[in-house]
């Protein structure tokens, strides 16, 4: 049975339906890269192979978007999200801080979409340090801007289980329907052309500097993301393997 990630979606004391298997050396990873590079897809696949949990801040906000009466801070955040803008650092860091149980989980974690700014990266390091945890690696996926725009505009997401498809590169068996759960596939508001432009600009100014931040602390692994999904996954696993070997030598 697939984990429902309830602890991540609800925060606080919520429990996941399927506790992860206990690991002596769980993976603790961050995925970094521009919108459309395929972080979400790689995260899903990596979590299956590495038996760890996909922690996406974007998924938390999208789940909250379904709430009947969001509080004012959340309503403001959801509007920013629709325009392709970033949600404020305070709110995002607060969301992650309420979910530190997921960071401490014995199955490890794979953060996708957090951190996205320098101050979020510092906040994450502080939270991890407070809990005596450290990141194994930050996987940075690299791809040209033309390819990114094509990928974003063809992306479709399952309304129910959040699985990701692409109208050309990864179509579902039945058009508009999720292979995994039968849910309807939708185009995210922030995958519309105007929002895509905003997200790209914000990535360049706010998130790209994190590549340097993690490179200088020896945690960065850059993986070219221009191949097929499975090839990118293989390269990621090989890079993580090499990194673990160097650390344990
Ligand atoms: P994603 O699914 O990671 O592309 O996130 C979708 C949207 O959620 C982003 O475009 C932002 O509006 C918001 N969001 C998610 N994570 C963060 C973050 N770490 N910092 C600021 N905004 C975020």
PDB file of C-alpha atoms in Angstrom, residues 6-15 98-99 101:
ATOM      1  CA  UNK A   6      -0.600  12.297   6.314  1.00  0.00           C
ATOM      2  CA  UNK A   7       2.106  13.455   8.758  1.00  0.00           C
ATOM      3  CA  UNK A   8       3.407  15.794   6.055  1.00  0.00           C
ATOM      4  CA  UNK A   9       0.045  17.004   4.751  1.00  0.00           C
ATOM      5  CA  UNK A  10      -1.534  17.622   8.175  1.00  0.00           C
ATOM      6  CA  UNK A  11       1.528  18.365  10.352  1.00  0.00           C
ATOM      7  CA  UNK A  12       1.318  18.256  14.160  1.00  0.00           C
ATOM      8  CA  UNK A  13       0.599  14.777  15.536  1.00  0.00           C
ATOM      9  CA  UNK A  14      -0.885  13.294  12.344  1.00  0.00           C
ATOM     10  CA  UNK A  15       0.371   9.794  11.510  1.00  0.00           C
ATOM     11  CA  UNK A  98       5.421  22.314  12.128  1.00  0.00           C
ATOM     12  CA  UNK A  99       6.464  19.122  10.352  1.00  0.00           C
ATOM     13  CA  UNK A 101       8.661  14.955  12.768  1.00  0.00           C
TER      14      UNK A 101
END
